Amino acid sequence: MSQNIMLVIDRSQLDALRAETKDSLDDTKAAKTEAASFLENEGEEIKGAEQAGKRIAKMYVPGAREVLSIQKSIGKLSAGNLMGAAGLMSLALVLYQKLQVYYEEQRQRFQKLEEDIRQQQGYNREQFNLWYSQQQTAMASSYQRPINR
Amino acid sequence: MFATPTILVVGDLGQIWGKLDWVEQICGDREREGFGAEELEFEYEFVAAQGCCGHCEQLDGSIYRGPFIVSEFPFAVQAGEEVWLVGYHPNCQCILKLRNKVEGAVGLLYGELVVVEG
């Protein structure tokens, strides 16, 4: 009779990481949905405002027709729409800041990894880049392939 | 001291979420099914019974990898998750005792997370 050796795994860190990732993912999805809905509903007004803004930027000598056009475009943005746009902007800013922090962490981790690997393996930068691209290929395929048991 | 392997998960948020799900699934499978006792990662120490024969006494303290139990000790019988009865000769009370259960299992688990080409 053969017995298997059981392993009790502490998955608390993994669970926490999954929860954190899911929260971030939900935030992003919610922001995307809100942005898509906003663009769908207010797209014309945004387009109008954008065109008006471009005209302002290009307008060296404003003529009466241009002024009327700008007023018309801006007039389409009601107070409610402006609030929605401001909310969306602030949400986008929060997401952008989060992503900046995330990318900075990733960049620092990568630098540390490069230093460690180069020190351990005695790689120069070119050899490290080759090694890293092989790792990336392996990881990308590991995401697509079934587990090899 | 055994160092726990670090698993790097890269990708966008969706990919990271997918990969963490995959890791979770593998961990769950292994907790339920465990690993075969003859895996190469597992190391067993020969513990000679007191007053056993001279041959067994010579082997006392020797370390064997899992698959070699079968080839080196054809009469060995698994007596528990971590113990094999050697059965080297009639009435032999010597055992092979697993000495790296956690390290071996974690190593095997980590190996499962690294996909082999081919």
XYZ file of N, CA and C in Angstrom:
801
model
N 0.848 -1.197 0.000
C 0.000 0.000 0.000
C 0.890 1.257 0.000
N 0.650 2.116 -0.921
C 1.483 3.315 -1.026
C 0.725 4.540 -0.504
N 1.443 5.296 0.317
C 0.805 6.504 0.869
C 1.446 7.737 0.270
N 0.619 8.715 0.010
C 1.161 9.976 -0.477
C 1.536 10.878 0.685
N 2.503 11.725 0.429
C 2.938 12.659 1.471
C 2.156 13.957 1.326
N 1.427 14.279 2.351
C 0.533 15.439 2.275
C 1.271 16.695 2.723
N 0.838 17.787 2.167
C 1.454 19.077 2.495
C 0.352 20.057 2.859
N 0.475 20.626 4.029
C -0.489 21.676 4.409
C 0.152 23.012 4.051
N -0.495 23.723 3.164
C 0.091 24.962 2.648
C -0.558 26.170 3.319
N 0.290 27.084 3.754
C -0.238 28.343 4.284
C -0.519 29.257 3.099
N -1.789 29.389 2.788
C -2.140 30.155 1.591
C -2.627 31.560 1.920
N -2.363 32.003 3.178
C -2.905 33.309 3.584
C -2.345 34.439 2.725
N -1.027 34.372 2.435
C -0.416 35.430 1.627
C -0.969 35.425 0.206
N -1.139 34.206 -0.299
C -1.671 34.077 -1.658
C -3.105 34.618 -1.713
N -3.895 34.260 -0.677
C -5.281 34.742 -0.631
C -5.323 36.262 -0.569
N -4.420 36.838 0.266
C -4.387 38.298 0.401
C -4.027 38.947 -0.933
N -3.057 38.332 -1.616
C -2.611 38.871 -2.906
C -3.731 38.787 -3.933
N -4.433 37.663 -3.909
C -5.544 37.493 -4.851
C -6.634 38.521 -4.581
N -6.918 38.713 -3.293
C -7.972 39.676 -2.932
C -7.576 41.081 -3.390
N -6.293 41.408 -3.157
C -5.803 42.743 -3.527
C -5.887 42.936 -5.048
N -5.467 41.894 -5.761
C -5.505 41.985 -7.225
C -6.934 42.105 -7.714
N -7.825 41.340 -7.069
C -9.227 41.379 -7.500
C -9.815 42.763 -7.262
N -9.473 43.361 -6.112
C -9.965 44.712 -5.821
C -9.498 45.686 -6.895
N -8.197 45.596 -7.218
C -7.642 46.503 -8.231
C -8.323 46.272 -9.567
N -8.545 44.973 -9.851
C -9.184 44.622 -11.120
C -10.608 45.158 -11.160
N -11.320 45.011 -10.035
C -12.695 45.527 -9.972
C -12.713 47.035 -10.146
N -11.741 47.711 -9.475
C -11.647 49.170 -9.612
C -11.481 49.550 -11.073
N -10.555 48.824 -11.715
C -10.263 49.144 -13.120
C -11.479 48.885 -13.986
N -12.138 47.743 -13.731
C -13.329 47.411 -14.525
C -14.419 48.458 -14.320
N -14.608 48.847 -13.039
C -15.647 49.844 -12.734
C -15.316 51.156 -13.439
N -14.036 51.531 -13.397
C -13.617 52.778 -14.041
C -13.824 52.696 -15.546
N -13.504 51.516 -16.102
C -13.677 51.338 -17.550
C -15.150 51.432 -17.926
N -15.991 50.767 -17.115
C -17.423 50.797 -17.393
C -17.944 52.223 -17.319
N -17.499 52.923 -16.264
C -17.968 54.288 -16.079
C -17.488 55.171 -17.238
N -16.241 54.967 -17.606
C -15.677 55.771 -18.692
C -16.399 55.471 -19.997
N -16.674 54.170 -20.241
C -17.355 53.796 -21.485
C -18.756 54.388 -21.520
N -19.428 54.286 -20.366
C -20.786 54.820 -20.291
C -20.790 56.337 -20.472
N -19.805 56.968 -19.833
C -19.703 58.429 -19.937
C -19.457 58.851 -21.389
N -18.523 58.124 -22.027
C -18.191 58.474 -23.418
C -19.376 58.239 -24.340
N -20.120 57.165 -24.021
C -21.285 56.850 -24.858
C -22.349 57.939 -24.733
N -22.560 58.366 -23.493
C -23.632 59.344 -23.260
C -23.205 60.774 -23.587
N -21.953 61.061 -23.243
C -21.536 62.458 -23.350
C -20.535 62.673 -24.487
N -20.385 61.654 -25.322
C -19.361 61.725 -26.365
C -19.480 62.955 -27.250
N -20.692 63.236 -27.649
C -20.888 64.366 -28.558
C -20.470 65.673 -27.905
N -20.869 65.809 -26.635
C -20.542 67.050 -25.922
C -19.030 67.189 -25.749
N -18.388 66.033 -25.415
C -16.936 66.075 -25.229
C -16.261 66.463 -26.548
N -16.769 65.847 -27.614
C -16.211 66.145 -28.923
C -16.350 67.641 -29.218
N -17.555 68.136 -28.906
C -17.808 69.561 -29.143
C -16.877 70.435 -28.316
N -16.727 70.054 -27.053
C -15.873 70.845 -26.165
C -14.418 70.777 -26.613
N -14.036 69.569 -27.083
C -12.654 69.389 -27.533
C -12.371 70.274 -28.753
N -13.328 70.222 -29.666
C -13.162 71.061 -30.867
C -13.107 72.523 -30.485
N -13.958 72.876 -29.531
C -13.970 74.276 -29.091
C -12.622 74.649 -28.474
N -12.092 73.703 -27.669
C -10.791 73.955 -27.047
C -9.695 74.133 -28.085
N -9.748 73.282 -29.137
C -8.757 73.407 -30.212
C -8.879 74.750 -30.896
N -10.099 75.122 -31.059
C -10.305 76.417 -31.721
C -9.744 77.549 -30.859
N -9.970 77.434 -29.559
C -9.440 78.473 -28.665
C -7.923 78.541 -28.809
N -7.307 77.320 -28.829
C -5.846 77.269 -28.922
C -5.338 77.883 -30.221
N -6.124 77.674 -31.302
C -5.665 78.149 -32.604
C -6.098 79.594 -32.898
N -6.960 80.063 -32.039
C -7.599 81.342 -32.345
C -6.700 82.525 -31.969
N -6.058 83.065 -32.928
C -5.202 84.213 -32.640
C -6.021 85.495 -32.647
N -6.874 85.582 -33.651
C -7.753 86.761 -33.731
C -9.195 86.251 -33.777
N -9.836 86.180 -32.634
C -11.170 85.577 -32.622
C -12.187 86.400 -33.427
N -12.871 85.685 -34.304
C -13.929 86.332 -35.069
C -15.259 86.022 -34.419
N -16.265 86.689 -34.856
C -17.588 86.527 -34.248
C -18.098 85.107 -34.433
N -17.806 84.501 -35.586
C -18.322 83.154 -35.851
C -17.692 82.128 -34.899
N -16.411 82.256 -34.691
C -15.717 81.344 -33.792
C -16.252 81.450 -32.367
N -16.462 82.653 -31.948
C -16.966 82.873 -30.585
C -18.328 82.223 -30.415
N -19.162 82.370 -31.407
C -20.504 81.769 -31.340
C -20.411 80.244 -31.279
N -19.513 79.697 -32.086
C -19.341 78.243 -32.131
C -18.876 77.701 -30.776
N -17.948 78.392 -30.181
C -17.440 77.967 -28.862
C -18.548 78.026 -27.814
N -19.256 79.106 -27.851
C -20.340 79.265 -26.864
C -21.369 78.138 -27.015
N -21.663 77.784 -28.253
C -22.648 76.733 -28.516
C -22.149 75.384 -27.975
N -20.895 75.075 -28.276
C -20.326 73.799 -27.830
C -20.275 73.706 -26.306
N -19.826 74.764 -25.686
C -19.719 74.737 -24.220
C -21.100 74.722 -23.581
N -22.030 75.363 -24.232
C -23.400 75.394 -23.708
C -24.029 74.018 -23.629
N -23.562 73.093 -24.462
C -24.113 71.726 -24.449
C -23.739 70.985 -23.167
N -22.633 71.369 -22.584
C -22.228 70.719 -21.332
C -23.012 71.318 -20.177
N -24.010 70.596 -19.740
C -24.810 71.095 -18.620
C -23.999 70.962 -17.332
N -24.554 71.486 -16.239
C -23.844 71.406 -14.953
C -23.611 69.949 -14.558
N -24.612 69.079 -14.777
C -24.505 67.661 -14.433
C -23.387 66.980 -15.199
N -23.328 67.282 -16.470
C -22.285 66.674 -17.297
C -20.902 67.093 -16.844
N -20.803 68.354 -16.478
C -19.500 68.852 -16.014
C -19.077 68.134 -14.739
N -20.030 67.906 -13.844
C -19.717 67.175 -12.607
C -19.268 65.759 -12.934
N -19.984 65.118 -13.880
C -19.608 63.759 -14.298
C -18.200 63.735 -14.853
N -17.892 64.732 -15.656
C -16.556 64.803 -16.256
C -15.503 64.980 -15.168
N -15.803 65.816 -14.180
C -14.842 66.041 -13.091
C -14.626 64.764 -12.290
N -15.735 64.040 -12.034
C -15.638 62.770 -11.294
C -14.780 61.772 -12.038
N -15.010 61.707 -13.341
C -14.252 60.769 -14.174
C -12.769 61.133 -14.180
N -12.517 62.431 -14.259
C -11.125 62.896 -14.265
C -10.418 62.515 -12.969
N -11.122 62.715 -11.831
C -10.474 62.410 -10.546
C -10.246 60.908 -10.402
N -11.211 60.119 -10.897
C -11.061 58.658 -10.857
C -9.866 58.225 -11.710
N -9.782 58.835 -12.892
C -8.665 58.524 -13.785
C -7.334 58.890 -13.127
N -7.346 59.990 -12.398
C -6.120 60.436 -11.733
C -5.693 59.428 -10.652
N -6.682 58.975 -9.868
C -6.385 57.998 -8.809
C -5.803 56.724 -9.420
N -6.433 56.267 -10.499
C -5.942 55.060 -11.176
C -4.541 55.280 -11.720
N -4.341 56.436 -12.299
C -3.030 56.755 -12.867
C -1.962 56.733 -11.776
N -2.302 57.334 -10.609
C -1.340 57.356 -9.497
C -1.037 55.944 -9.013
N -2.104 55.116 -8.937
C -1.910 53.727 -8.499
C -0.974 53.009 -9.467
N -1.239 53.208 -10.740
C -0.420 52.534 -11.750
C 1.018 53.029 -11.712
N 1.201 54.311 -11.457
C 2.555 54.861 -11.360
C 3.327 54.169 -10.246
N 2.662 54.029 -9.078
C 3.294 53.360 -7.931
C 3.628 51.913 -8.291
N 2.666 51.257 -8.945
C 2.843 49.859 -9.326
C 4.025 49.708 -10.277
N 4.076 50.563 -11.276
C 5.163 50.477 -12.254
C 6.519 50.781 -11.613
N 6.527 51.744 -10.686
C 7.775 52.094 -10.011
C 8.274 50.904 -9.187
N 7.332 50.228 -8.503
C 7.693 49.026 -7.728
C 8.261 47.955 -8.652
N 7.555 47.759 -9.774
C 8.007 46.762 -10.743
C 9.401 47.093 -11.255
N 9.632 48.381 -11.526
C 10.915 48.809 -12.069
C 12.037 48.540 -11.055
N 11.749 48.870 -9.784
C 12.759 48.667 -8.748
C 13.046 47.177 -8.542
N 11.959 46.369 -8.576
C 12.144 44.922 -8.422
C 12.978 44.375 -9.561
N 12.702 44.872 -10.757
C 13.439 44.393 -11.929
C 14.921 44.756 -11.809
N 15.180 45.966 -11.350
C 16.573 46.401 -11.180
C 17.295 45.500 -10.194
N 16.596 45.201 -9.078
C 17.174 44.340 -8.040
C 17.436 42.948 -8.609
N 16.440 42.445 -9.367
C 16.580 41.126 -9.992
C 17.783 41.113 -10.927
N 17.907 42.153 -11.743
C 19.020 42.217 -12.694
C 20.355 42.215 -11.952
N 20.441 43.024 -10.902
C 21.686 43.078 -10.123
C 22.019 41.711 -9.541
N 20.987 41.088 -8.924
C 21.209 39.787 -8.268
C 21.658 38.733 -9.283
N 20.921 38.663 -10.396
C 21.223 37.631 -11.388
C 22.610 37.856 -11.989
N 22.906 39.106 -12.286
C 24.214 39.385 -12.901
C 25.350 39.048 -11.932
N 25.104 39.331 -10.658
C 26.123 39.040 -9.647
C 26.298 37.527 -9.478
N 25.162 36.820 -9.399
C 25.217 35.368 -9.170
C 25.811 34.632 -10.365
N 25.344 35.008 -11.570
C 25.726 34.255 -12.765
C 26.942 34.851 -13.473
N 27.352 36.030 -13.065
C 28.469 36.683 -13.739
C 28.116 37.134 -15.143
N 26.844 37.489 -15.354
C 26.395 37.918 -16.681
C 26.757 39.384 -16.916
N 27.054 39.702 -18.174
C 27.060 41.114 -18.524
C 25.630 41.492 -18.932
N 25.440 42.746 -19.312
C 24.074 43.204 -19.582
C 23.437 42.428 -20.749
N 24.248 42.169 -21.765
C 23.728 41.467 -22.946
C 23.291 40.050 -22.580
N 24.142 39.373 -21.800
C 23.803 37.999 -21.388
C 22.560 37.995 -20.507
N 22.465 39.013 -19.640
C 21.285 39.087 -18.779
C 20.033 39.291 -19.619
N 20.119 40.191 -20.616
C 18.948 40.458 -21.464
C 18.497 39.196 -22.176
N 19.467 38.397 -22.639
C 19.137 37.142 -23.312
C 18.445 36.198 -22.339
N 19.032 36.072 -21.147
C 18.449 35.205 -20.104
C 17.026 35.650 -19.764
N 16.860 36.958 -19.638
C 15.551 37.484 -19.222
C 14.507 37.233 -20.305
N 14.913 37.416 -21.564
C 13.934 37.194 -22.638
C 13.529 35.718 -22.679
N 14.479 34.814 -22.377
C 14.133 33.383 -22.327
C 13.153 33.101 -21.189
N 13.398 33.764 -20.045
C 12.484 33.603 -18.902
C 11.085 34.084 -19.247
N 11.044 35.233 -19.916
C 9.748 35.812 -20.285
C 8.998 34.877 -21.215
N 9.731 34.289 -22.177
C 9.095 33.366 -23.117
C 8.539 32.161 -22.364
N 9.349 31.658 -21.430
C 8.908 30.484 -20.656
C 7.678 30.825 -19.826
N 7.687 32.018 -19.211
C 6.554 32.409 -18.362
C 5.308 32.647 -19.204
N 5.496 33.236 -20.388
C 4.349 33.482 -21.250
C 3.732 32.166 -21.689
N 4.597 31.191 -22.007
C 4.039 29.910 -22.433
C 3.446 29.167 -21.249
N 4.003 29.401 -20.040
C 3.441 28.707 -18.873
C 2.028 29.189 -18.605
N 1.738 30.417 -18.988
C 0.394 30.947 -18.763
C -0.601 30.288 -19.708
N -0.115 29.890 -20.875
C -1.027 29.339 -21.878
C -1.122 27.814 -21.813
N -0.041 27.200 -21.332
C -0.021 25.740 -21.371
C -0.704 25.129 -20.151
N -1.199 23.915 -20.303
C -1.698 23.203 -19.120
C -0.511 22.767 -18.256
N -0.798 22.409 -17.032
C 0.270 22.008 -16.130
C 0.857 20.685 -16.616
N 2.182 20.617 -16.614
C 2.850 19.398 -17.047
C 3.097 18.530 -15.819
N 2.304 17.517 -15.613
C 2.439 16.697 -14.400
C 3.257 15.458 -14.671
N 18.950 26.419 6.821
C 17.503 26.731 6.873
C 16.945 26.720 5.451
N 15.811 26.099 5.299
C 15.200 26.017 3.970
C 14.555 27.345 3.583
N 14.898 27.824 2.394
C 14.323 29.092 1.925
C 13.097 28.805 1.070
N 11.998 29.436 1.401
C 10.774 29.239 0.617
C 10.963 29.845 -0.771
N 10.641 29.088 -1.818
C 10.798 29.660 -3.159
C 9.868 30.860 -3.355
N 10.353 31.808 -4.124
C 9.526 32.971 -4.435
C 8.906 32.771 -5.815
N 7.628 33.004 -5.896
C 6.954 32.878 -7.189
C 6.703 34.274 -7.729
N 7.278 34.548 -8.887
C 7.073 35.854 -9.516
C 5.877 35.745 -10.456
N 4.952 36.651 -10.317
C 3.787 36.663 -11.212
C 3.795 37.998 -11.948
N 3.913 37.926 -13.247
C 3.963 39.170 -14.022
C 2.799 39.213 -15.016
N 2.519 40.396 -15.479
C 1.449 40.579 -16.460
C 0.573 41.742 -16.076
N -0.474 41.970 -16.848
C -1.405 43.021 -16.436
C -2.309 42.448 -15.337
N -3.187 43.274 -14.818
C -3.982 42.827 -13.663
C -4.781 41.563 -13.970
N -5.353 41.509 -15.162
C -6.148 40.346 -15.551
C -5.296 39.083 -15.604
N -4.104 39.222 -16.166
C -3.210 38.058 -16.266
C -2.746 37.621 -14.887
N -2.420 38.609 -14.030
C -1.975 38.278 -12.665
C -3.083 37.543 -11.920
N -4.281 38.026 -12.070
C -5.432 37.381 -11.421
C -5.566 35.935 -11.918
N -5.433 35.750 -13.217
C -5.527 34.405 -13.800
C -4.432 33.495 -13.278
N -3.218 34.030 -13.197
C -2.089 33.217 -12.735
C -2.232 32.859 -11.258
N -2.707 33.829 -10.470
C -2.901 33.535 -9.041
C -3.967 32.455 -8.867
N -4.980 32.501 -9.717
C -6.011 31.456 -9.686
C -5.398 30.096 -9.985
N -4.499 30.093 -10.960
C -3.829 28.854 -11.378
C -2.973 28.306 -10.237
N -2.214 29.210 -9.568
C -1.383 28.811 -8.428
C -2.270 28.242 -7.316
N -3.367 28.924 -7.069
C -4.315 28.493 -6.036
C -4.828 27.078 -6.345
N -5.127 26.873 -7.620
C -5.661 25.577 -8.041
C -4.636 24.462 -7.815
N -3.380 24.745 -8.188
C -2.332 23.725 -8.009
C -2.128 23.433 -6.527
N -2.085 24.513 -5.708
C -1.907 24.316 -4.261
C -3.041 23.453 -3.708
N -4.258 23.755 -4.137
C -5.429 23.004 -3.654
C -5.334 21.539 -4.042
N -4.962 21.301 -5.314
C -4.831 19.913 -5.798
C -3.828 19.147 -4.959
N -2.675 19.806 -4.691
C -1.603 19.107 -3.969
C -1.952 18.883 -2.501
N -2.698 19.828 -1.929
C -3.123 19.610 -0.542
C -4.032 18.387 -0.441
N -4.852 18.213 -1.457
C -5.795 17.081 -1.447
C -5.085 15.775 -1.776
N -4.266 15.806 -2.848
C -3.705 14.560 -3.371
C -2.338 14.208 -2.787
N -1.578 15.233 -2.364
C -0.236 14.980 -1.853
C 0.726 14.561 -2.956
N 1.927 14.143 -2.552
C 2.941 13.680 -3.511
C 3.307 12.228 -3.202
N 3.650 11.495 -4.247
C 4.072 10.111 -4.053
C 5.309 10.051 -3.165
N 5.372 9.043 -2.305
C 6.477 8.958 -1.335
C 7.815 8.654 -2.003
N 7.794 8.188 -3.257
C 9.057 7.815 -3.941
C 9.597 8.944 -4.812
N 9.108 10.156 -4.612
C 9.596 11.271 -5.438
C 11.067 11.565 -5.128
N 11.768 12.043 -6.142
C 13.207 12.302 -6.016
C 13.516 13.371 -4.958
N 12.590 14.291 -4.756
C 12.849 15.384 -3.808
C 12.920 14.895 -2.355
N 12.298 13.767 -2.083
C 12.256 13.294 -0.698
C 13.526 12.513 -0.339
N 14.046 12.816 0.843
C 15.255 12.140 1.321
C 14.906 11.327 2.571
N 15.396 10.093 2.603
C 15.121 9.207 3.740
C 16.432 8.807 4.415
N 16.394 8.770 5.717
C 17.581 8.381 6.474
C 17.399 6.946 6.985
N 18.411 6.169 6.792
C 18.381 4.789 7.282
C 18.626 4.812 8.796
N 17.673 4.285 9.545
C 17.844 4.219 11.004
C 17.884 2.737 11.392
N 19.072 2.274 11.766
C 19.224 0.848 12.114
C 18.623 0.578 13.499
N 17.915 -0.537 13.581
C 17.346 -0.911 14.885
C 18.470 -1.376 15.799
N 18.256 -1.159 17.101
C 19.284 -1.545 18.069
C 19.525 -3.056 18.028
N 20.780 -3.419 17.947
C 21.116 -4.844 17.967
C 20.854 -5.547 16.656
N 20.692 -4.793 15.591
C 20.441 -5.426 14.294
C 21.759 -5.981 13.726
N 21.706 -6.500 12.557
C 22.895 -7.153 11.991
C 23.973 -6.129 11.628
N 25.159 -6.592 11.395
C 26.294 -5.725 11.095
C 26.076 -4.937 9.805
N 25.411 -5.574 8.851
C 25.192 -4.914 7.576
C 24.317 -3.665 7.758
N 23.236 -3.837 8.523
C 22.325 -2.711 8.773
C 23.045 -1.620 9.568
N 23.867 -2.040 10.495
C 24.593 -1.047 11.307
C 25.494 -0.187 10.440
N 26.061 -0.795 9.409
C 26.903 -0.035 8.483
C 26.104 1.021 7.723
N 24.853 0.673 7.440
C 24.018 1.598 6.661
C 23.401 2.701 7.528
N 23.501 2.568 8.833
C 22.862 3.523 9.751
C 23.304 4.958 9.416
N 22.333 5.822 9.243
C 22.634 7.232 8.960
C 22.763 7.551 7.478
N 22.748 6.528 6.621
C 22.850 6.786 5.175
C 21.574 7.469 4.683
N 21.752 8.304 3.657
C 20.611 9.040 3.104
C 20.279 8.485 1.725
N 19.001 8.244 1.488
C 18.547 7.741 0.191
C 17.452 8.646 -0.354
N 17.515 8.893 -1.644
C 16.422 9.599 -2.316
C 15.261 8.625 -2.533
N 14.055 9.162 -2.624
C 12.844 8.343 -2.750
C 12.909 7.200 -3.747
N 13.261 7.484 -5.022
C 13.212 6.397 -6.022
C 14.184 5.257 -5.716
N 15.259 5.552 -4.957
C 16.266 4.524 -4.686
C 15.822 3.536 -3.612
N 14.777 3.887 -2.891
C 14.265 2.937 -1.888
C 13.837 1.660 -2.597
N 13.132 1.840 -3.711
C 12.601 0.696 -4.439
C 13.742 -0.168 -4.990
N 14.779 0.492 -5.541
C 15.857 -0.292 -6.154
C 16.816 -0.873 -5.106
N 17.099 -0.109 -4.051
C 18.074 -0.564 -3.049
C 17.468 -1.536 -2.034
N 16.197 -1.317 -1.754
C 15.550 -2.156 -0.725
C 14.269 -2.760 -1.309
N 14.407 -3.815 -2.095
C 13.231 -4.374 -2.800
C 12.146 -4.899 -1.865
N 12.495 -5.154 -0.614
C 11.474 -5.676 0.312
C 10.908 -4.591 1.221
N 11.284 -3.383 0.953
C 10.804 -2.294 1.817
C 9.286 -2.135 1.682
N 8.659 -1.830 2.815
C 7.204 -1.639 2.836
C 6.924 -0.301 3.509
N 6.080 0.495 2.876
C 5.762 1.794 3.464
C 4.843 1.588 4.666
N 5.286 2.086 5.812
C 4.524 1.855 7.050
C 3.780 3.115 7.490
N 3.964 4.172 6.798
C 3.298 5.434 7.157
C 3.724 6.494 6.175
N 3.200 7.697 6.394
C 3.522 8.763 5.449
C 5.027 9.039 5.406
N 5.693 8.861 6.550
C 7.099 9.256 6.616
C 8.051 8.090 6.916
N 7.539 6.892 6.979
C 8.383 5.758 7.402
C 8.227 4.566 6.467
N 9.378 3.946 6.148
C 9.392 2.674 5.420
C 10.061 1.635 6.319
N 9.488 0.438 6.343
C 10.182 -0.670 7.005
C 11.115 -1.285 5.960
N 12.398 -1.400 6.320
C 13.389 -1.816 5.330
C 13.186 -3.269 4.894
N 12.960 -4.149 5.856
C 12.751 -5.575 5.535
C 13.948 -6.200 4.851
N 15.131 -5.801 5.291
C 16.359 -6.250 4.640
C 16.558 -7.761 4.815
N 16.131 -8.242 5.953
C 16.203 -9.683 6.232
C 15.046 -10.000 7.176
N 14.724 -11.274 7.359
C 13.601 -11.605 8.260
C 13.798 -10.970 9.642
N 12.731 -10.456 10.193
C 12.710 -9.806 11.516
C 13.489 -8.491 11.557
N 13.849 -7.950 10.402
C 14.590 -6.679 10.375
C 13.659 -5.556 10.828
N 14.084 -4.806 11.829
C 13.258 -3.729 12.373
C 13.771 -2.348 11.958
N 14.730 -2.326 11.070
C 15.301 -1.032 10.641
C 14.281 -0.267 9.801
N 14.419 1.038 9.825
C 13.462 1.865 9.083
C 14.203 2.905 8.230
N 13.470 3.403 7.273
C 13.915 4.573 6.505
C 12.965 5.697 6.879
N 13.525 6.787 7.399
C 12.669 7.854 7.935
C 12.811 9.094 7.051
N 11.684 9.634 6.633
C 11.688 10.856 5.809
C 12.248 12.013 6.630
N 13.202 12.747 6.045
C 13.818 13.803 6.845
C 13.603 15.205 6.263
N 12.957 15.302 5.114
C 12.741 16.647 4.551
C 11.336 16.778 3.981
N 10.361 16.442 4.793
C 8.980 16.407 4.293
C 8.564 17.758 3.697
N 8.716 18.826 4.487
C 8.233 20.135 4.035
C 9.060 20.643 2.846
N 10.381 20.561 2.988
C 11.246 21.073 1.918
C 10.986 20.324 0.609
N 10.893 18.998 0.729
C 10.675 18.185 -0.471
C 9.338 18.502 -1.123
N 8.299 18.586 -0.293
C 6.960 18.844 -0.834
C 6.882 20.235 -1.461
N 7.491 21.208 -0.799
C 7.474 22.564 -1.358
C 8.272 22.607 -2.663
N 9.402 21.887 -2.675
C 10.208 21.828 -3.901
C 9.417 21.209 -5.052
N 8.681 20.141 -4.754
C 7.878 19.501 -5.795
C 6.750 20.416 -6.267
N 6.158 21.104 -5.294
C 5.070 22.038 -5.635
C 5.600 23.150 -6.531
N 6.765 23.651 -6.160
C 7.384 24.721 -6.946
C 7.718 24.222 -8.345
N 8.189 22.970 -8.406
C 8.505 22.369 -9.705
C 7.272 22.284 -10.593
N 6.115 22.074 -9.971
C 4.886 21.993 -10.752
C 4.499 23.339 -11.349
N 4.909 24.397 -10.670
C 4.558 25.731 -11.152
C 5.470 26.174 -12.289
N 6.591 25.466 -12.459
C 7.497 25.778 -13.564
C 7.235 24.758 -14.664
N 6.758 25.227 -15.780
C 6.380 24.309 -16.851
C 7.615 23.903 -17.644
N 7.750 22.609 -17.856
C 8.884 22.084 -18.614
C 8.503 22.079 -20.093
N 9.425 22.539 -20.931
C 9.155 22.554 -22.374
C 8.986 21.124 -22.888
N 8.128 20.970 -23.861
C 8.005 19.678 -24.531
C 6.865 18.858 -24.100
